[in-house]
Amino acid sequence: MEKRRFVYALSLSIVVSFALVAIVSCIAAELHRTKTKDLRLDGKLCYLPESQAFRYGVAALACFVIAQVIGNVLFCTNCSLNSRGKKNNDQQPPRRSILAIILLVISWASFTVVILLLSAATSMSRQQQYGAGWLSGECYLVKSGVYIAAAILILVSTGSIVCSAVAVLRKSLQIDESRKTSTLPK
């Protein structure tokens, strides 16, 4: 059981580390995003150079997806361990499991919004040639605060997945403890 706690703590620290890298990358992307002064106009045609926000955005996306996947694997692994330890007469799911599921839904909702925000903003940070643009031949700039909003949502999503994983882990550890005490000779 101690080994399981150690592996779990290590895995959660990896999730948090990837999320922190994603947050820092979002902040760096916000600082390096293309500004209005970088926009060049030639009649109706426009040009925007590629900004470093593209690289930071890709890094944020990759790190955040990895953190979300690892966090969900931890959650699902412990859910399966809990379901094995459940007795058949338990009709009502425990309150902690409901909380964990609500937090998991919040995590996935935040994850979806972050992926949409970062994908669009990162795509806009690529070089936009004269006449090619980002969409329909027009140049688009990322509004200020988009990457910061993504960073905040990454924090919400990661916090939710970590809290739900910890809640499920605590429940599985309680099940393990109850099994040990019920199998001890009297």
Short mmCIF file of N, CA and C in Angstrom, two decimals:
data_model
loop_
_atom_site.label_atom_id
_atom_site.label_comp_id
_atom_site.label_asym_id
_atom_site.label_seq_id
_atom_site.Cartn_x
_atom_site.Cartn_y
_atom_site.Cartn_z
N MET A 1 0.83 -1.19 0.00
CA MET A 1 0.00 0.00 0.00
C MET A 1 0.87 1.26 0.00
N GLU A 2 1.98 1.22 0.70
CA GLU A 2 2.88 2.38 0.73
C GLU A 2 3.47 2.63 -0.66
N LYS A 3 3.78 1.55 -1.37
CA LYS A 3 4.32 1.69 -2.72
C LYS A 3 3.27 2.32 -3.63
N ARG A 4 2.02 1.91 -3.46
CA ARG A 4 0.94 2.47 -4.26
C ARG A 4 0.76 3.96 -3.99
N ARG A 5 0.87 4.35 -2.74
CA ARG A 5 0.77 5.78 -2.40
C ARG A 5 1.91 6.57 -3.02
N PHE A 6 3.12 6.00 -2.98
CA PHE A 6 4.27 6.67 -3.56
C PHE A 6 4.10 6.85 -5.07
N VAL A 7 3.70 5.79 -5.75
CA VAL A 7 3.50 5.85 -7.21
C VAL A 7 2.40 6.86 -7.53
N TYR A 8 1.36 6.85 -6.74
CA TYR A 8 0.26 7.79 -6.96
C TYR A 8 0.71 9.23 -6.75
N ALA A 9 1.47 9.48 -5.68
CA ALA A 9 1.96 10.83 -5.42
C ALA A 9 2.92 11.28 -6.52
N LEU A 10 3.75 10.38 -6.98
CA LEU A 10 4.67 10.69 -8.08
C LEU A 10 3.89 11.02 -9.35
N SER A 11 2.88 10.24 -9.64
CA SER A 11 2.06 10.49 -10.83
C SER A 11 1.33 11.82 -10.75
N LEU A 12 0.79 12.13 -9.58
CA LEU A 12 0.11 13.42 -9.41
C LEU A 12 1.09 14.58 -9.54
N SER A 13 2.31 14.40 -9.05
CA SER A 13 3.29 15.48 -9.20
C SER A 13 3.69 15.66 -10.66
N ILE A 14 3.69 14.58 -11.43
CA ILE A 14 3.96 14.69 -12.87
C ILE A 14 2.83 15.45 -13.55
N VAL A 15 1.59 15.16 -13.17
CA VAL A 15 0.43 15.88 -13.73
C VAL A 15 0.55 17.37 -13.43
N VAL A 16 0.84 17.70 -12.18
CA VAL A 16 0.96 19.10 -11.78
C VAL A 16 2.13 19.78 -12.51
N SER A 17 3.22 19.06 -12.67
CA SER A 17 4.39 19.63 -13.37
C SER A 17 4.07 19.95 -14.82
N PHE A 18 3.42 19.03 -15.52
CA PHE A 18 3.04 19.29 -16.90
C PHE A 18 2.06 20.46 -16.99
N ALA A 19 1.14 20.52 -16.04
CA ALA A 19 0.18 21.63 -16.03
C ALA A 19 0.89 22.97 -15.78
N LEU A 20 1.86 22.98 -14.88
CA LEU A 20 2.61 24.21 -14.63
C LEU A 20 3.40 24.66 -15.85
N VAL A 21 3.99 23.70 -16.57
CA VAL A 21 4.69 24.03 -17.81
C VAL A 21 3.71 24.61 -18.82
N ALA A 22 2.51 24.04 -18.89
CA ALA A 22 1.49 24.56 -19.81
C ALA A 22 1.08 25.98 -19.42
N ILE A 23 0.93 26.24 -18.14
CA ILE A 23 0.55 27.58 -17.68
C ILE A 23 1.66 28.59 -17.99
N VAL A 24 2.89 28.22 -17.71
CA VAL A 24 4.02 29.11 -18.00
C VAL A 24 4.12 29.37 -19.51
N SER A 25 3.87 28.33 -20.31
CA SER A 25 3.89 28.50 -21.77
C SER A 25 2.79 29.44 -22.23
N CYS A 26 1.63 29.36 -21.60
CA CYS A 26 0.54 30.28 -21.94
C CYS A 26 0.91 31.72 -21.61
N ILE A 27 1.53 31.92 -20.47
CA ILE A 27 1.94 33.27 -20.09
C ILE A 27 3.00 33.79 -21.06
N ALA A 28 3.95 32.93 -21.43
CA ALA A 28 4.97 33.34 -22.40
C ALA A 28 4.34 33.63 -23.76
N ALA A 29 3.36 32.85 -24.16
CA ALA A 29 2.67 33.09 -25.43
C ALA A 29 1.94 34.43 -25.40
N GLU A 30 1.35 34.75 -24.26
CA GLU A 30 0.66 36.04 -24.13
C GLU A 30 1.65 37.20 -24.28
N LEU A 31 2.82 37.04 -23.71
CA LEU A 31 3.83 38.09 -23.80
C LEU A 31 4.42 38.23 -25.20
N HIS A 32 4.44 37.13 -25.97
CA HIS A 32 5.07 37.15 -27.29
C HIS A 32 4.07 37.11 -28.44
N ARG A 33 2.79 37.29 -28.16
CA ARG A 33 1.81 37.23 -29.23
C ARG A 33 2.01 38.39 -30.21
N THR A 34 1.49 38.23 -31.42
CA THR A 34 1.62 39.26 -32.44
C THR A 34 0.80 40.48 -32.03
N LYS A 35 1.40 41.63 -32.15
CA LYS A 35 0.75 42.89 -31.79
C LYS A 35 0.27 43.62 -33.05
N THR A 36 -0.54 44.62 -32.87
CA THR A 36 -1.06 45.40 -33.99
C THR A 36 0.07 46.09 -34.75
N LYS A 37 1.12 46.49 -34.06
CA LYS A 37 2.24 47.16 -34.73
C LYS A 37 2.97 46.24 -35.70
N ASP A 38 2.83 44.91 -35.54
CA ASP A 38 3.47 43.95 -36.43
C ASP A 38 2.69 43.75 -37.74
N LEU A 39 1.46 44.21 -37.77
CA LEU A 39 0.60 44.05 -38.95
C LEU A 39 1.05 44.98 -40.06
N ARG A 40 1.21 44.42 -41.26
CA ARG A 40 1.58 45.23 -42.43
C ARG A 40 0.45 45.15 -43.45
N LEU A 41 0.06 46.31 -43.95
CA LEU A 41 -1.02 46.37 -44.94
C LEU A 41 -0.47 46.81 -46.29
N ASP A 42 -0.99 46.20 -47.35
CA ASP A 42 -0.67 46.57 -48.72
C ASP A 42 -2.00 46.65 -49.47
N GLY A 43 -2.61 47.80 -49.42
CA GLY A 43 -3.95 47.93 -50.00
C GLY A 43 -4.92 47.15 -49.14
N LYS A 44 -5.58 46.14 -49.74
CA LYS A 44 -6.50 45.29 -49.00
C LYS A 44 -5.82 44.04 -48.45
N LEU A 45 -4.58 43.83 -48.84
CA LEU A 45 -3.85 42.65 -48.39
C LEU A 45 -3.10 42.94 -47.10
N CYS A 46 -2.97 41.94 -46.27
CA CYS A 46 -2.28 42.11 -44.99
C CYS A 46 -1.25 41.01 -44.80
N TYR A 47 -0.30 41.28 -43.91
CA TYR A 47 0.77 40.33 -43.61
C TYR A 47 1.07 40.39 -42.12
N LEU A 48 1.19 39.22 -41.51
CA LEU A 48 1.62 39.12 -40.12
C LEU A 48 2.77 38.12 -40.05
N PRO A 49 3.85 38.47 -39.38
CA PRO A 49 4.94 37.51 -39.22
C PRO A 49 4.57 36.47 -38.17
N GLU A 50 5.26 35.33 -38.22
CA GLU A 50 5.03 34.30 -37.20
C GLU A 50 5.62 34.80 -35.89
N SER A 51 4.88 34.61 -34.83
CA SER A 51 5.37 35.03 -33.52
C SER A 51 5.81 33.81 -32.71
N GLN A 52 6.55 34.07 -31.66
CA GLN A 52 6.99 32.98 -30.79
C GLN A 52 5.82 32.40 -30.02
N ALA A 53 4.70 33.08 -30.03
CA ALA A 53 3.52 32.57 -29.35
C ALA A 53 3.08 31.24 -29.96
N PHE A 54 3.39 31.04 -31.24
CA PHE A 54 3.05 29.76 -31.88
C PHE A 54 3.75 28.60 -31.18
N ARG A 55 5.03 28.73 -30.95
CA ARG A 55 5.79 27.66 -30.29
C ARG A 55 5.34 27.45 -28.85
N TYR A 56 5.12 28.55 -28.16
CA TYR A 56 4.66 28.44 -26.78
C TYR A 56 3.26 27.83 -26.71
N GLY A 57 2.42 28.19 -27.65
CA GLY A 57 1.07 27.63 -27.69
C GLY A 57 1.07 26.13 -27.95
N VAL A 58 1.94 25.69 -28.87
CA VAL A 58 2.05 24.26 -29.14
C VAL A 58 2.56 23.53 -27.90
N ALA A 59 3.54 24.11 -27.23
CA ALA A 59 4.07 23.50 -25.99
C ALA A 59 2.98 23.42 -24.92
N ALA A 60 2.20 24.48 -24.79
CA ALA A 60 1.12 24.49 -23.80
C ALA A 60 0.09 23.42 -24.12
N LEU A 61 -0.27 23.31 -25.39
CA LEU A 61 -1.23 22.27 -25.80
C LEU A 61 -0.72 20.88 -25.48
N ALA A 62 0.51 20.60 -25.86
CA ALA A 62 1.08 19.26 -25.65
C ALA A 62 1.16 18.92 -24.16
N CYS A 63 1.68 19.84 -23.37
CA CYS A 63 1.82 19.58 -21.93
C CYS A 63 0.47 19.41 -21.25
N PHE A 64 -0.49 20.21 -21.65
CA PHE A 64 -1.80 20.13 -21.03
C PHE A 64 -2.51 18.82 -21.39
N VAL A 65 -2.40 18.40 -22.63
CA VAL A 65 -3.01 17.12 -23.03
C VAL A 65 -2.38 15.97 -22.26
N ILE A 66 -1.06 15.98 -22.11
CA ILE A 66 -0.38 14.93 -21.35
C ILE A 66 -0.84 14.93 -19.90
N ALA A 67 -0.94 16.10 -19.29
CA ALA A 67 -1.39 16.20 -17.90
C ALA A 67 -2.82 15.66 -17.76
N GLN A 68 -3.68 16.01 -18.69
CA GLN A 68 -5.07 15.56 -18.62
C GLN A 68 -5.17 14.04 -18.79
N VAL A 69 -4.41 13.49 -19.71
CA VAL A 69 -4.45 12.04 -19.93
C VAL A 69 -3.94 11.29 -18.70
N ILE A 70 -2.81 11.71 -18.15
CA ILE A 70 -2.26 11.03 -16.98
C ILE A 70 -3.22 11.16 -15.79
N GLY A 71 -3.79 12.34 -15.60
CA GLY A 71 -4.76 12.53 -14.51
C GLY A 71 -5.98 11.65 -14.66
N ASN A 72 -6.48 11.49 -15.87
CA ASN A 72 -7.64 10.64 -16.08
C ASN A 72 -7.31 9.16 -15.95
N VAL A 73 -6.11 8.77 -16.33
CA VAL A 73 -5.69 7.39 -16.14
C VAL A 73 -5.64 7.08 -14.64
N LEU A 74 -5.11 8.00 -13.84
CA LEU A 74 -5.08 7.80 -12.39
C LEU A 74 -6.49 7.67 -11.83
N PHE A 75 -7.36 8.56 -12.28
CA PHE A 75 -8.75 8.54 -11.80
C PHE A 75 -9.42 7.21 -12.15
N CYS A 76 -9.30 6.80 -13.41
CA CYS A 76 -9.97 5.57 -13.86
C CYS A 76 -9.37 4.33 -13.22
N THR A 77 -8.06 4.33 -13.01
CA THR A 77 -7.42 3.18 -12.37
C THR A 77 -7.95 3.00 -10.95
N ASN A 78 -8.06 4.08 -10.22
CA ASN A 78 -8.55 3.97 -8.85
C ASN A 78 -10.05 3.72 -8.81
N CYS A 79 -10.79 4.18 -9.80
CA CYS A 79 -12.22 3.87 -9.86
C CYS A 79 -12.42 2.37 -10.05
N SER A 80 -11.59 1.77 -10.90
CA SER A 80 -11.72 0.33 -11.12
C SER A 80 -11.32 -0.44 -9.87
N LEU A 81 -10.32 0.06 -9.15
CA LEU A 81 -9.95 -0.59 -7.90
C LEU A 81 -11.06 -0.48 -6.87
N ASN A 82 -11.74 0.66 -6.84
CA ASN A 82 -12.85 0.85 -5.91
C ASN A 82 -14.01 -0.07 -6.25
N SER A 83 -14.31 -0.22 -7.54
CA SER A 83 -15.45 -1.04 -7.92
C SER A 83 -15.21 -2.51 -7.60
N ARG A 84 -13.96 -2.95 -7.63
CA ARG A 84 -13.64 -4.33 -7.25
C ARG A 84 -13.86 -4.56 -5.76
N GLY A 85 -13.61 -3.52 -4.97
CA GLY A 85 -13.72 -3.67 -3.53
C GLY A 85 -15.12 -3.45 -3.00
N LYS A 86 -16.06 -3.02 -3.84
CA LYS A 86 -17.42 -2.74 -3.41
C LYS A 86 -18.18 -4.02 -3.13
N LYS A 87 -19.03 -3.98 -2.15
CA LYS A 87 -19.90 -5.11 -1.88
C LYS A 87 -21.15 -4.98 -2.74
N ASN A 88 -21.80 -6.08 -3.01
CA ASN A 88 -22.97 -6.07 -3.88
C ASN A 88 -24.17 -5.37 -3.26
N ASN A 89 -24.24 -5.27 -1.94
CA ASN A 89 -25.40 -4.65 -1.32
C ASN A 89 -25.32 -3.13 -1.28
N ASP A 90 -24.26 -2.53 -1.78
CA ASP A 90 -24.15 -1.07 -1.83
C ASP A 90 -24.96 -0.54 -3.00
N GLN A 91 -26.11 0.05 -2.72
CA GLN A 91 -26.96 0.59 -3.78
C GLN A 91 -26.63 2.05 -4.06
N GLN A 92 -26.33 2.79 -3.02
CA GLN A 92 -26.10 4.23 -3.14
C GLN A 92 -24.60 4.50 -3.29
N PRO A 93 -24.20 5.27 -4.34
CA PRO A 93 -22.78 5.60 -4.45
C PRO A 93 -22.39 6.56 -3.33
N PRO A 94 -21.18 6.43 -2.80
CA PRO A 94 -20.77 7.33 -1.72
C PRO A 94 -20.68 8.78 -2.19
N ARG A 95 -20.84 9.68 -1.24
CA ARG A 95 -20.84 11.11 -1.55
C ARG A 95 -19.52 11.55 -2.18
N ARG A 96 -18.41 10.98 -1.75
CA ARG A 96 -17.10 11.34 -2.27
C ARG A 96 -16.99 10.97 -3.76
N SER A 97 -17.60 9.85 -4.16
CA SER A 97 -17.56 9.44 -5.56
C SER A 97 -18.34 10.42 -6.43
N ILE A 98 -19.45 10.90 -5.94
CA ILE A 98 -20.24 11.87 -6.69
C ILE A 98 -19.45 13.16 -6.85
N LEU A 99 -18.80 13.60 -5.80
CA LEU A 99 -17.95 14.79 -5.87
C LEU A 99 -16.82 14.59 -6.88
N ALA A 100 -16.21 13.42 -6.85
CA ALA A 100 -15.12 13.12 -7.79
C ALA A 100 -15.61 13.17 -9.23
N ILE A 101 -16.79 12.66 -9.48
CA ILE A 101 -17.34 12.67 -10.83
C ILE A 101 -17.68 14.09 -11.27
N ILE A 102 -18.24 14.89 -10.37
CA ILE A 102 -18.53 16.30 -10.69
C ILE A 102 -17.24 17.04 -11.03
N LEU A 103 -16.20 16.81 -10.23
CA LEU A 103 -14.90 17.45 -10.51
C LEU A 103 -14.32 16.97 -11.84
N LEU A 104 -14.52 15.70 -12.16
CA LEU A 104 -14.06 15.18 -13.44
C LEU A 104 -14.78 15.84 -14.61
N VAL A 105 -16.07 16.06 -14.47
CA VAL A 105 -16.85 16.75 -15.52
C VAL A 105 -16.36 18.18 -15.68
N ILE A 106 -16.10 18.86 -14.57
CA ILE A 106 -15.57 20.23 -14.63
C ILE A 106 -14.22 20.23 -15.33
N SER A 107 -13.40 19.23 -15.02
CA SER A 107 -12.09 19.13 -15.65
C SER A 107 -12.21 18.97 -17.16
N TRP A 108 -13.10 18.09 -17.60
CA TRP A 108 -13.26 17.87 -19.04
C TRP A 108 -13.88 19.07 -19.74
N ALA A 109 -14.80 19.76 -19.08
CA ALA A 109 -15.38 20.97 -19.68
C ALA A 109 -14.31 22.04 -19.85
N SER A 110 -13.49 22.23 -18.83
CA SER A 110 -12.39 23.20 -18.92
C SER A 110 -11.38 22.77 -19.97
N PHE A 111 -11.10 21.48 -20.03
CA PHE A 111 -10.16 20.95 -21.02
C PHE A 111 -10.64 21.27 -22.44
N THR A 112 -11.92 21.07 -22.69
CA THR A 112 -12.47 21.35 -24.03
C THR A 112 -12.32 22.82 -24.40
N VAL A 113 -12.64 23.70 -23.48
CA VAL A 113 -12.54 25.14 -23.75
C VAL A 113 -11.08 25.55 -23.97
N VAL A 114 -10.17 25.00 -23.14
CA VAL A 114 -8.74 25.32 -23.28
C VAL A 114 -8.22 24.86 -24.64
N ILE A 115 -8.59 23.66 -25.05
CA ILE A 115 -8.13 23.16 -26.35
C ILE A 115 -8.62 24.05 -27.47
N LEU A 116 -9.87 24.48 -27.41
CA LEU A 116 -10.40 25.37 -28.44
C LEU A 116 -9.68 26.72 -28.44
N LEU A 117 -9.52 27.31 -27.25
CA LEU A 117 -8.84 28.61 -27.15
C LEU A 117 -7.40 28.53 -27.65
N LEU A 118 -6.66 27.56 -27.13
CA LEU A 118 -5.24 27.46 -27.50
C LEU A 118 -5.05 27.08 -28.97
N SER A 119 -5.91 26.21 -29.48
CA SER A 119 -5.77 25.82 -30.89
C SER A 119 -5.99 27.00 -31.82
N ALA A 120 -7.05 27.76 -31.56
CA ALA A 120 -7.34 28.92 -32.41
C ALA A 120 -6.26 30.00 -32.26
N ALA A 121 -5.90 30.31 -31.03
CA ALA A 121 -4.91 31.37 -30.80
C ALA A 121 -3.54 30.97 -31.35
N THR A 122 -3.17 29.72 -31.17
CA THR A 122 -1.88 29.25 -31.68
C THR A 122 -1.88 29.25 -33.20
N SER A 123 -2.98 28.86 -33.78
CA SER A 123 -3.08 28.86 -35.24
C SER A 123 -2.97 30.27 -35.80
N MET A 124 -3.55 31.23 -35.10
CA MET A 124 -3.46 32.63 -35.54
C MET A 124 -2.06 33.19 -35.39
N SER A 125 -1.25 32.56 -34.56
CA SER A 125 0.11 33.06 -34.32
C SER A 125 1.09 32.63 -35.40
N ARG A 126 0.65 31.82 -36.34
CA ARG A 126 1.51 31.44 -37.45
C ARG A 126 1.63 32.61 -38.41
N GLN A 127 2.57 32.51 -39.32
CA GLN A 127 2.77 33.56 -40.31
C GLN A 127 1.54 33.63 -41.23
N GLN A 128 1.07 34.84 -41.46
CA GLN A 128 -0.06 35.05 -42.35
C GLN A 128 0.44 35.87 -43.54
N GLN A 129 0.53 35.21 -44.69
CA GLN A 129 1.07 35.83 -45.90
C GLN A 129 0.08 36.82 -46.51
N TYR A 130 0.60 37.70 -47.38
CA TYR A 130 -0.25 38.63 -48.12
C TYR A 130 -1.27 37.82 -48.92
N GLY A 131 -2.53 38.12 -48.73
CA GLY A 131 -3.58 37.48 -49.50
C GLY A 131 -3.98 36.11 -48.96
N ALA A 132 -3.15 35.49 -48.15
CA ALA A 132 -3.49 34.17 -47.62
C ALA A 132 -4.23 34.31 -46.29
N GLY A 133 -3.65 35.09 -45.39
CA GLY A 133 -4.29 35.35 -44.10
C GLY A 133 -4.53 34.10 -43.29
N TRP A 134 -5.31 34.24 -42.25
CA TRP A 134 -5.62 33.11 -41.39
C TRP A 134 -6.92 32.46 -41.83
N LEU A 135 -7.89 33.27 -42.20
CA LEU A 135 -9.20 32.78 -42.58
C LEU A 135 -9.74 33.68 -43.67
N SER A 136 -10.11 33.13 -44.80
CA SER A 136 -10.67 33.87 -45.93
C SER A 136 -9.74 34.96 -46.44
N GLY A 137 -8.45 34.76 -46.35
CA GLY A 137 -7.50 35.74 -46.86
C GLY A 137 -7.33 36.97 -45.99
N GLU A 138 -7.95 36.99 -44.81
CA GLU A 138 -7.84 38.14 -43.91
C GLU A 138 -6.92 37.79 -42.74
N CYS A 139 -6.22 38.80 -42.24
CA CYS A 139 -5.34 38.60 -41.10
C CYS A 139 -6.13 38.78 -39.80
N TYR A 140 -5.83 37.95 -38.85
CA TYR A 140 -6.45 38.03 -37.54
C TYR A 140 -5.37 38.08 -36.48
N LEU A 141 -5.63 38.87 -35.45
CA LEU A 141 -4.74 38.97 -34.30
C LEU A 141 -5.39 38.31 -33.10
N VAL A 142 -4.57 37.71 -32.27
CA VAL A 142 -5.07 37.14 -31.02
C VAL A 142 -5.31 38.28 -30.05
N LYS A 143 -6.51 38.34 -29.49
CA LYS A 143 -6.81 39.40 -28.52
C LYS A 143 -6.00 39.20 -27.26
N SER A 144 -5.72 40.31 -26.61
CA SER A 144 -4.97 40.21 -25.35
C SER A 144 -5.84 39.51 -24.31
N GLY A 145 -5.21 38.65 -23.55
CA GLY A 145 -5.91 37.94 -22.48
C GLY A 145 -6.37 36.54 -22.85
N VAL A 146 -6.31 36.16 -24.13
CA VAL A 146 -6.76 34.83 -24.53
C VAL A 146 -5.87 33.75 -23.91
N TYR A 147 -4.57 33.95 -24.00
CA TYR A 147 -3.66 32.96 -23.42
C TYR A 147 -3.73 32.94 -21.90
N ILE A 148 -3.98 34.08 -21.29
CA ILE A 148 -4.12 34.14 -19.83
C ILE A 148 -5.40 33.41 -19.41
N ALA A 149 -6.47 33.58 -20.17
CA ALA A 149 -7.71 32.86 -19.88
C ALA A 149 -7.49 31.35 -20.00
N ALA A 150 -6.73 30.95 -21.00
CA ALA A 150 -6.41 29.53 -21.16
C ALA A 150 -5.59 29.03 -19.96
N ALA A 151 -4.66 29.84 -19.49
CA ALA A 151 -3.84 29.45 -18.33
C ALA A 151 -4.71 29.27 -17.08
N ILE A 152 -5.67 30.16 -16.89
CA ILE A 152 -6.57 30.05 -15.74
C ILE A 152 -7.42 28.79 -15.85
N LEU A 153 -7.90 28.51 -17.05
CA LEU A 153 -8.70 27.30 -17.23
C LEU A 153 -7.86 26.03 -17.10
N ILE A 154 -6.59 26.10 -17.45
CA ILE A 154 -5.70 24.96 -17.22
C ILE A 154 -5.58 24.71 -15.72
N LEU A 155 -5.47 25.78 -14.97
CA LEU A 155 -5.39 25.67 -13.51
C LEU A 155 -6.67 25.04 -12.95
N VAL A 156 -7.83 25.48 -13.44
CA VAL A 156 -9.11 24.93 -13.00
C VAL A 156 -9.21 23.44 -13.35
N SER A 157 -8.87 23.12 -14.58
CA SER A 157 -8.96 21.74 -15.05
C SER A 157 -8.02 20.82 -14.27
N THR A 158 -6.79 21.25 -14.09
CA THR A 158 -5.82 20.43 -13.38
C THR A 158 -6.20 20.28 -11.90
N GLY A 159 -6.64 21.38 -11.31
CA GLY A 159 -7.09 21.30 -9.92
C GLY A 159 -8.25 20.34 -9.76
N SER A 160 -9.17 20.36 -10.70
CA SER A 160 -10.33 19.46 -10.64
C SER A 160 -9.92 18.00 -10.80
N ILE A 161 -9.06 17.73 -11.75
CA ILE A 161 -8.67 16.32 -11.97
C ILE A 161 -7.83 15.80 -10.81
N VAL A 162 -6.97 16.65 -10.26
CA VAL A 162 -6.16 16.21 -9.11
C VAL A 162 -7.05 15.97 -7.90
N CYS A 163 -7.98 16.87 -7.63
CA CYS A 163 -8.89 16.68 -6.49
C CYS A 163 -9.76 15.44 -6.66
N SER A 164 -10.25 15.19 -7.87
CA SER A 164 -11.07 14.00 -8.08
C SER A 164 -10.23 12.74 -7.94
N ALA A 165 -9.01 12.77 -8.43
CA ALA A 165 -8.13 11.60 -8.30
C ALA A 165 -7.79 11.34 -6.84
N VAL A 166 -7.55 12.39 -6.08
CA VAL A 166 -7.24 12.23 -4.65
C VAL A 166 -8.46 11.70 -3.90
N ALA A 167 -9.64 12.19 -4.23
CA ALA A 167 -10.85 11.70 -3.57
C ALA A 167 -11.06 10.22 -3.83
N VAL A 168 -10.83 9.79 -5.05
CA VAL A 168 -10.99 8.38 -5.39
C VAL A 168 -9.89 7.55 -4.73
N LEU A 169 -8.68 8.09 -4.66
CA LEU A 169 -7.58 7.37 -4.00
C LEU A 169 -7.91 7.17 -2.52
N ARG A 170 -8.39 8.19 -1.88
CA ARG A 170 -8.73 8.08 -0.45
C ARG A 170 -9.78 7.00 -0.24
N LYS A 171 -10.75 6.95 -1.14
CA LYS A 171 -11.79 5.94 -1.03
C LYS A 171 -11.20 4.54 -1.21
N SER A 172 -10.31 4.37 -2.19
CA SER A 172 -9.71 3.04 -2.41
C SER A 172 -8.82 2.65 -1.24
N LEU A 173 -8.13 3.61 -0.63
CA LEU A 173 -7.30 3.29 0.54
C LEU A 173 -8.17 2.90 1.73
N GLN A 174 -9.35 3.52 1.86
CA GLN A 174 -10.27 3.14 2.93
C GLN A 174 -10.77 1.72 2.72
N ILE A 175 -11.04 1.37 1.46
CA ILE A 175 -11.49 0.01 1.14
C ILE A 175 -10.39 -0.98 1.48
N ASP A 176 -9.14 -0.65 1.12
CA ASP A 176 -8.01 -1.54 1.43
C ASP A 176 -7.88 -1.73 2.94
N GLU A 177 -8.00 -0.64 3.69
CA GLU A 177 -7.90 -0.72 5.15
C GLU A 177 -9.02 -1.59 5.73
N SER A 178 -10.23 -1.44 5.22
CA SER A 178 -11.35 -2.23 5.75
C SER A 178 -11.17 -3.71 5.42
N ARG A 179 -10.61 -4.01 4.25
CA ARG A 179 -10.33 -5.40 3.90
C ARG A 179 -9.29 -5.99 4.84
N LYS A 180 -8.26 -5.22 5.15
CA LYS A 180 -7.18 -5.72 6.03
C LYS A 180 -7.73 -5.99 7.44
N THR A 181 -8.52 -5.06 7.94
CA THR A 181 -9.05 -5.25 9.30
C THR A 181 -10.07 -6.38 9.36
N SER A 182 -10.79 -6.64 8.28
CA SER A 182 -11.77 -7.73 8.31
C SER A 182 -11.11 -9.10 8.12
N THR A 183 -9.90 -9.15 7.57
CA THR A 183 -9.22 -10.44 7.36
C THR A 183 -8.24 -10.77 8.47
N LEU A 184 -8.03 -9.86 9.41
CA LEU A 184 -7.12 -10.14 10.52
C LEU A 184 -7.73 -11.16 11.47
N PRO A 185 -6.94 -12.11 11.95
CA PRO A 185 -7.48 -13.08 12.91
C PRO A 185 -7.78 -12.41 14.24
N LYS A 186 -8.85 -12.86 14.89
CA LYS A 186 -9.24 -12.27 16.18
C LYS A 186 -8.82 -13.11 17.33
#
